[in-house]
mmCIF file of C-alpha atoms in Angstrom:
data_model
loop_
_atom_site.group_PDB
_atom_site.id
_atom_site.type_symbol
_atom_site.label_atom_id
_atom_site.label_comp_id
_atom_site.label_asym_id
_atom_site.label_seq_id
_atom_site.Cartn_x
_atom_site.Cartn_y
_atom_site.Cartn_z
ATOM 1 C CA MET A 861 48.428 8.174 4.024
ATOM 2 C CA LEU A 862 47.883 8.504 0.255
ATOM 3 C CA VAL A 863 45.080 10.992 -0.525
ATOM 4 C CA GLN A 864 43.099 9.319 -3.229
ATOM 5 C CA PHE A 865 39.549 10.229 -4.298
ATOM 6 C CA SER A 866 37.183 7.916 -6.156
ATOM 7 C CA LYS A 867 36.259 8.706 -9.751
ATOM 8 C CA LEU A 868 33.199 6.459 -9.728
ATOM 9 C CA THR A 869 29.801 7.928 -10.425
ATOM 10 C CA GLU A 870 26.457 6.669 -9.012
ATOM 11 C CA SER A 871 25.488 5.092 -12.347
ATOM 12 C CA GLU A 872 28.884 3.329 -12.590
ATOM 13 C CA ILE A 873 28.431 1.921 -9.050
ATOM 14 C CA ASP A 874 24.911 0.767 -9.802
ATOM 15 C CA LYS A 875 26.087 -0.978 -12.983
ATOM 16 C CA PHE A 876 29.035 -2.589 -11.172
ATOM 17 C CA CYS A 877 26.725 -4.026 -8.474
ATOM 18 C CA LEU A 878 24.261 -5.257 -11.071
ATOM 19 C CA ASP A 879 26.956 -6.918 -13.239
ATOM 20 C CA HIS A 880 28.442 -8.716 -10.237
ATOM 21 C CA GLY A 881 25.206 -9.788 -8.626
ATOM 22 C CA ILE A 882 25.653 -7.778 -5.432
ATOM 23 C CA ASP A 883 22.504 -7.725 -3.327
ATOM 24 C CA PRO A 884 20.528 -4.605 -4.375
ATOM 25 C CA SER A 885 19.194 -4.259 -0.825
ATOM 26 C CA LEU A 886 22.713 -3.315 0.297
ATOM 27 C CA GLU A 887 22.955 0.494 0.428
ATOM 28 C CA THR A 888 25.832 2.105 -1.491
ATOM 29 C CA GLN A 889 27.182 5.625 -1.409
ATOM 30 C CA VAL A 890 29.269 7.679 -3.888
ATOM 31 C CA PRO A 891 32.450 8.797 -2.024
ATOM 32 C CA GLY A 892 32.534 12.157 -3.808
ATOM 33 C CA ASP A 893 35.089 14.316 -2.026
ATOM 34 C CA MET A 894 35.671 11.750 0.739
ATOM 35 C CA ILE A 895 38.760 9.535 0.769
ATOM 36 C CA ALA A 896 38.610 5.857 1.662
ATOM 37 C CA ASN A 897 39.300 6.225 5.388
ATOM 38 C CA GLN A 898 36.456 8.743 5.722
ATOM 39 C CA ARG A 899 33.765 6.116 5.075
ATOM 40 C CA PRO A 900 30.443 6.726 6.893
ATOM 41 C CA LYS A 901 29.544 4.708 9.960
ATOM 42 C CA GLY A 902 27.994 1.367 9.003
ATOM 43 C CA PHE A 903 29.737 1.211 5.641
ATOM 44 C CA LEU A 904 32.747 -0.593 4.158
ATOM 45 C CA VAL A 905 35.166 0.540 1.485
ATOM 46 C CA PHE A 906 34.766 -1.522 -1.664
ATOM 47 C CA TYR A 907 37.479 -1.366 -4.385
ATOM 48 C CA THR A 908 36.014 -2.578 -7.659
ATOM 49 C CA ARG A 909 39.298 -4.181 -8.665
ATOM 50 C CA ILE A 910 38.850 -7.019 -6.107
ATOM 51 C CA LEU A 911 36.094 -8.454 -8.272
ATOM 52 C CA ASP A 912 37.862 -7.592 -11.560
ATOM 53 C CA GLN A 913 40.974 -9.249 -10.133
ATOM 54 C CA PRO A 914 41.196 -12.940 -11.018
ATOM 55 C CA ASN A 915 38.853 -15.375 -9.419
ATOM 56 C CA LEU A 916 37.083 -13.616 -6.515
ATOM 57 C CA ARG A 917 33.304 -13.645 -6.855
ATOM 58 C CA TYR A 918 30.344 -12.404 -4.864
ATOM 59 C CA HIS A 919 29.027 -14.100 -2.796
ATOM 60 C CA PHE A 920 32.449 -14.495 -1.217
ATOM 61 C CA THR A 921 33.570 -17.999 -0.277
ATOM 62 C CA ASN A 922 33.646 -19.053 3.330
ATOM 63 C CA PHE A 923 37.427 -19.446 3.179
ATOM 64 C CA PHE A 924 37.978 -15.931 1.897
ATOM 65 C CA LEU A 925 35.861 -14.554 4.670
ATOM 66 C CA GLU A 926 37.678 -16.800 7.176
ATOM 67 C CA VAL A 927 41.052 -15.282 6.110
ATOM 68 C CA LEU A 928 39.748 -11.722 6.502
ATOM 69 C CA LYS A 929 38.306 -12.593 9.909
ATOM 70 C CA TYR A 930 41.538 -14.296 11.026
ATOM 71 C CA TYR A 931 43.685 -11.272 10.057
ATOM 72 C CA ARG A 932 40.983 -8.847 11.261
ATOM 73 C CA LEU A 933 41.020 -7.069 7.909
ATOM 74 C CA SER A 934 38.261 -4.932 6.558
ATOM 75 C CA LEU A 935 37.645 -5.430 2.867
ATOM 76 C CA GLY A 936 39.086 -2.065 1.881
ATOM 77 C CA GLN A 937 42.371 -2.726 3.745
ATOM 78 C CA LEU A 938 43.557 -5.556 1.489
ATOM 79 C CA ALA A 939 45.259 -4.772 -1.846
ATOM 80 C CA PRO A 940 43.815 -6.632 -4.878
ATOM 81 C CA ILE A 941 47.015 -8.658 -5.390
ATOM 82 C CA GLY A 942 46.553 -10.030 -1.870
ATOM 83 C CA VAL A 943 42.996 -10.968 -2.728
ATOM 84 C CA ALA A 944 44.222 -12.794 -5.837
ATOM 85 C CA ARG A 945 46.752 -14.800 -3.797
ATOM 86 C CA ILE A 946 44.110 -15.937 -1.310
ATOM 87 C CA MET A 947 41.891 -17.141 -4.142
ATOM 88 C CA HIS A 948 44.842 -18.820 -5.850
ATOM 89 C CA PHE A 949 45.426 -20.897 -2.784
ATOM 90 C CA GLU A 950 41.752 -21.827 -2.460
ATOM 91 C CA ILE A 951 41.493 -22.803 -6.132
ATOM 92 C CA LEU A 952 44.533 -25.065 -5.873
ATOM 93 C CA CYS A 953 43.197 -26.803 -2.790
ATOM 94 C CA ARG A 954 39.701 -27.365 -4.271
ATOM 95 C CA ALA A 955 41.110 -28.495 -7.646
ATOM 96 C CA LEU A 956 43.098 -31.135 -5.648
ATOM 97 C CA SER A 957 39.872 -32.205 -3.885
ATOM 98 C CA TYR A 958 40.874 -30.752 -0.471
ATOM 99 C CA GLU A 959 39.176 -28.124 1.644
ATOM 100 C CA PRO A 960 41.400 -25.065 2.099
ATOM 101 C CA SER A 961 42.467 -24.484 5.645
ATOM 102 C CA LEU A 962 43.894 -21.488 7.522
ATOM 103 C CA LEU A 963 46.692 -23.678 8.944
ATOM 104 C CA MET A 964 47.893 -24.656 5.494
ATOM 105 C CA PHE A 965 47.433 -21.136 4.119
ATOM 106 C CA HIS A 966 49.470 -19.757 6.987
ATOM 107 C CA HIS A 967 52.278 -22.182 6.079
ATOM 108 C CA PHE A 968 52.596 -20.827 2.544
ATOM 109 C CA PHE A 969 51.533 -17.166 2.978
ATOM 110 C CA ARG A 970 51.728 -14.324 5.471
ATOM 111 C CA LEU A 971 50.333 -10.858 5.947
ATOM 112 C CA ALA A 972 52.486 -7.870 4.814
ATOM 113 C CA TRP A 973 52.286 -4.200 4.188
ATOM 114 C CA ASN A 974 51.864 -2.674 0.713
ATOM 115 C CA GLU A 975 52.024 1.104 0.997
ATOM 116 C CA ASP A 976 48.791 2.138 2.783
ATOM 117 C CA TRP A 977 47.234 -1.311 2.423
ATOM 118 C CA TYR A 978 47.894 -4.825 3.524
ATOM 119 C CA THR A 979 48.779 -7.649 1.131
ATOM 120 C CA ILE A 980 49.515 -11.360 1.194
ATOM 121 C CA GLU A 981 53.025 -12.602 0.395
ATOM 122 C CA LYS A 982 54.849 -15.938 0.478
ATOM 123 C CA THR A 983 56.514 -17.147 3.645
ATOM 124 C CA GLN A 984 60.192 -18.034 3.742
ATOM 125 C CA CYS A 985 59.703 -21.620 4.989
ATOM 126 C CA GLU A 986 58.179 -23.158 1.887
ATOM 127 C CA THR A 987 58.505 -23.340 -1.881
ATOM 128 C CA PRO A 988 56.202 -20.631 -3.341
ATOM 129 C CA LEU A 989 52.882 -21.867 -4.751
ATOM 130 C CA LEU A 990 53.146 -19.192 -7.441
ATOM 131 C CA SER A 991 55.428 -20.047 -10.356
ATOM 132 C CA THR A 992 55.921 -16.377 -11.156
ATOM 133 C CA THR A 993 56.251 -13.209 -9.148
ATOM 134 C CA ALA A 994 54.091 -11.152 -11.464
ATOM 135 C CA SER A 995 51.857 -8.598 -9.809
ATOM 136 C CA HIS A 996 48.839 -6.618 -11.012
ATOM 137 C CA THR A 997 49.524 -2.942 -11.398
ATOM 138 C CA TYR A 998 46.261 -1.801 -12.960
ATOM 139 C CA ALA A 999 44.875 1.416 -11.539
ATOM 140 C CA TRP A 1000 42.519 0.618 -8.688
ATOM 141 C CA LYS A 1001 43.071 3.097 -5.885
ATOM 142 C CA ASN A 1002 40.664 5.657 -7.367
ATOM 143 C CA GLN A 1003 37.912 3.128 -8.095
ATOM 144 C CA PHE A 1004 36.082 2.548 -4.824
ATOM 145 C CA PHE A 1005 32.662 3.171 -3.282
ATOM 146 C CA PHE A 1006 31.039 2.713 0.134
ATOM 147 C CA ILE A 1007 28.702 -0.211 0.761
ATOM 148 C CA SER A 1008 26.658 -1.297 3.786
ATOM 149 C CA ASP A 1009 28.636 -3.469 6.229
ATOM 150 C CA ARG A 1010 25.755 -5.930 5.990
ATOM 151 C CA LEU A 1011 27.760 -7.233 3.027
ATOM 152 C CA PHE A 1012 29.593 -9.452 5.603
ATOM 153 C CA PRO A 1013 27.932 -11.873 7.988
ATOM 154 C CA PHE A 1014 30.152 -10.611 10.825
ATOM 155 C CA THR A 1015 31.632 -7.312 12.023
ATOM 156 C CA ILE A 1016 35.307 -6.562 11.501
ATOM 157 C CA VAL A 1017 37.065 -3.826 13.459
ATOM 158 C CA PRO A 1018 39.695 -2.607 10.936
ATOM 159 C CA ARG A 1019 43.215 -3.685 11.798
ATOM 160 C CA LYS A 1020 45.632 -0.947 12.916
ATOM 161 C CA PHE A 1021 49.009 -0.590 11.288
ATOM 162 C CA SER A 1022 50.615 -0.437 14.731
ATOM 163 C CA GLU A 1023 49.614 -4.058 15.340
ATOM 164 C CA GLY A 1024 52.040 -6.951 14.703
ATOM 165 C CA LEU A 1025 51.587 -8.812 11.437
ATOM 166 C CA ASN A 1026 51.966 -12.538 11.874
ATOM 167 C CA GLU A 1027 52.243 -15.438 14.281
ATOM 168 C CA LYS A 1028 54.884 -18.135 13.884
ATOM 169 C CA GLU A 1029 54.204 -20.423 10.901
ATOM 170 C CA PRO A 1030 52.824 -23.885 11.823
ATOM 171 C CA GLU A 1031 55.156 -26.819 12.034
ATOM 172 C CA VAL A 1032 55.115 -29.206 9.051
ATOM 173 C CA HIS A 1033 53.881 -32.086 11.195
ATOM 174 C CA GLU A 1034 50.745 -30.097 12.056
ATOM 175 C CA LEU A 1035 49.652 -29.978 8.405
ATOM 176 C CA GLU A 1036 47.607 -32.288 6.214
ATOM 177 C CA GLN A 1037 50.450 -34.221 4.643
ATOM 178 C CA GLY A 1038 48.591 -35.377 1.581
ATOM 179 C CA LEU A 1039 47.580 -31.886 0.613
ATOM 180 C CA LEU A 1040 51.028 -30.501 1.458
ATOM 181 C CA LEU A 1041 52.747 -32.926 -0.889
ATOM 182 C CA ARG A 1042 50.319 -32.218 -3.691
ATOM 183 C CA LEU A 1043 50.544 -28.440 -3.324
ATOM 184 C CA ARG A 1044 54.351 -28.677 -3.552
ATOM 185 C CA SER A 1045 53.914 -30.445 -6.869
ATOM 186 C CA TYR A 1046 51.433 -28.027 -8.401
ATOM 187 C CA ARG A 1047 52.966 -24.604 -8.558
ATOM 188 C CA ALA A 1048 50.972 -22.434 -10.934
ATOM 189 C CA LYS A 1049 50.935 -18.994 -12.429
ATOM 190 C CA LEU A 1050 48.580 -16.385 -11.022
ATOM 191 C CA ARG A 1051 45.853 -16.220 -13.651
ATOM 192 C CA ALA A 1052 42.175 -15.814 -14.277
ATOM 193 C CA TYR A 1053 40.438 -19.193 -14.608
ATOM 194 C CA PRO A 1054 37.407 -19.906 -16.804
ATOM 195 C CA GLU A 1055 34.096 -19.176 -15.145
ATOM 196 C CA GLU A 1056 32.972 -22.744 -15.685
ATOM 197 C CA LEU A 1057 35.869 -24.024 -13.552
ATOM 198 C CA LEU A 1058 35.070 -21.560 -10.769
ATOM 199 C CA VAL A 1059 31.490 -22.791 -10.859
ATOM 200 C CA VAL A 1060 32.649 -26.409 -10.589
ATOM 201 C CA LEU A 1061 34.906 -25.545 -7.675
ATOM 202 C CA GLY A 1062 32.079 -23.766 -5.849
ATOM 203 C CA ILE A 1063 33.688 -20.355 -6.025
ATOM 204 C CA SER A 1064 31.310 -18.797 -8.583
ATOM 205 C CA GLN A 1065 27.543 -19.014 -8.848
ATOM 206 C CA ASP A 1066 27.491 -17.294 -12.222
ATOM 207 C CA TRP A 1067 25.948 -20.126 -14.246
ATOM 208 C CA VAL A 1068 23.731 -18.386 -16.761
ATOM 209 C CA ASP A 1069 21.601 -21.340 -17.924
ATOM 210 C CA SER A 1070 19.925 -22.768 -14.863
ATOM 211 C CA ASP A 1071 18.182 -25.476 -16.993
ATOM 212 C CA PHE A 1072 21.517 -27.193 -17.571
ATOM 213 C CA GLU A 1073 24.088 -28.517 -15.114
ATOM 214 C CA PRO A 1074 27.712 -27.522 -15.780
ATOM 215 C CA VAL A 1075 30.171 -30.374 -16.455
ATOM 216 C CA PHE A 1076 33.940 -30.568 -16.567
ATOM 217 C CA CYS A 1077 35.314 -32.393 -19.611
ATOM 218 C CA VAL A 1078 38.701 -34.027 -19.850
ATOM 219 C CA ASP A 1079 40.430 -34.582 -23.214
ATOM 220 C CA ARG A 1080 37.398 -35.811 -25.071
ATOM 221 C CA LYS A 1081 33.848 -34.477 -24.929
ATOM 222 C CA ASP A 1082 32.460 -37.858 -23.855
ATOM 223 C CA GLU A 1083 34.705 -37.908 -20.744
ATOM 224 C CA CYS A 1084 32.848 -35.422 -18.548
ATOM 225 C CA PHE A 1085 32.140 -35.116 -14.867
ATOM 226 C CA ARG A 1086 28.983 -33.580 -13.435
ATOM 227 C CA LEU A 1087 29.284 -30.681 -11.015
ATOM 228 C CA HIS A 1088 28.282 -32.705 -7.981
ATOM 229 C CA SER A 1089 31.183 -35.061 -8.652
ATOM 230 C CA PHE A 1090 33.483 -32.343 -7.282
ATOM 231 C CA GLY A 1091 31.420 -31.650 -4.144
#
């Protein structure tokens, strides 16, 4: 186990929570001289990089929570690059006007180890959805804090490294064929998308001007679609 202490101060944690709209009623604690696996009872480990990482926002999407629940992963057990790959899959599905599903996700991705954390990697049975293999290597292991487990609507018993990783990938005939064909045609680079697009796709709620409805424009400014057109 890598011994890594957090360098975050109480004021930095408070600012982070405020900047990302995290419910102020959720109690937080400065780790101080405690490492991540020494979190107090009733608290989760929260690495700040998972929200700095492309495309994950609080409140978390139902699909992101569903993936964590399926793999029985606590938030602090998943490396940020794994978080980014989950969100990449969800964004592709929603941009193609499909609901993301665990079955389809399980066809393209699988759980893997990454040092003392878990990550998400491509399976061997399908063309990768990512057009590059670039990973994010920014420092993140010393930027964490403890937050009340009320952050999640359910309780997760952290997965043990002694447990097996994956079930057999689903058969192709079990999948939504229309979505499968379109995903195979839309490989994309792992990247941060504009906040406006994340709002349109229902991933972000960070729309600063509540008096106006966000729209998505194509080519010319007079060819725009209202937000509810993508619902």
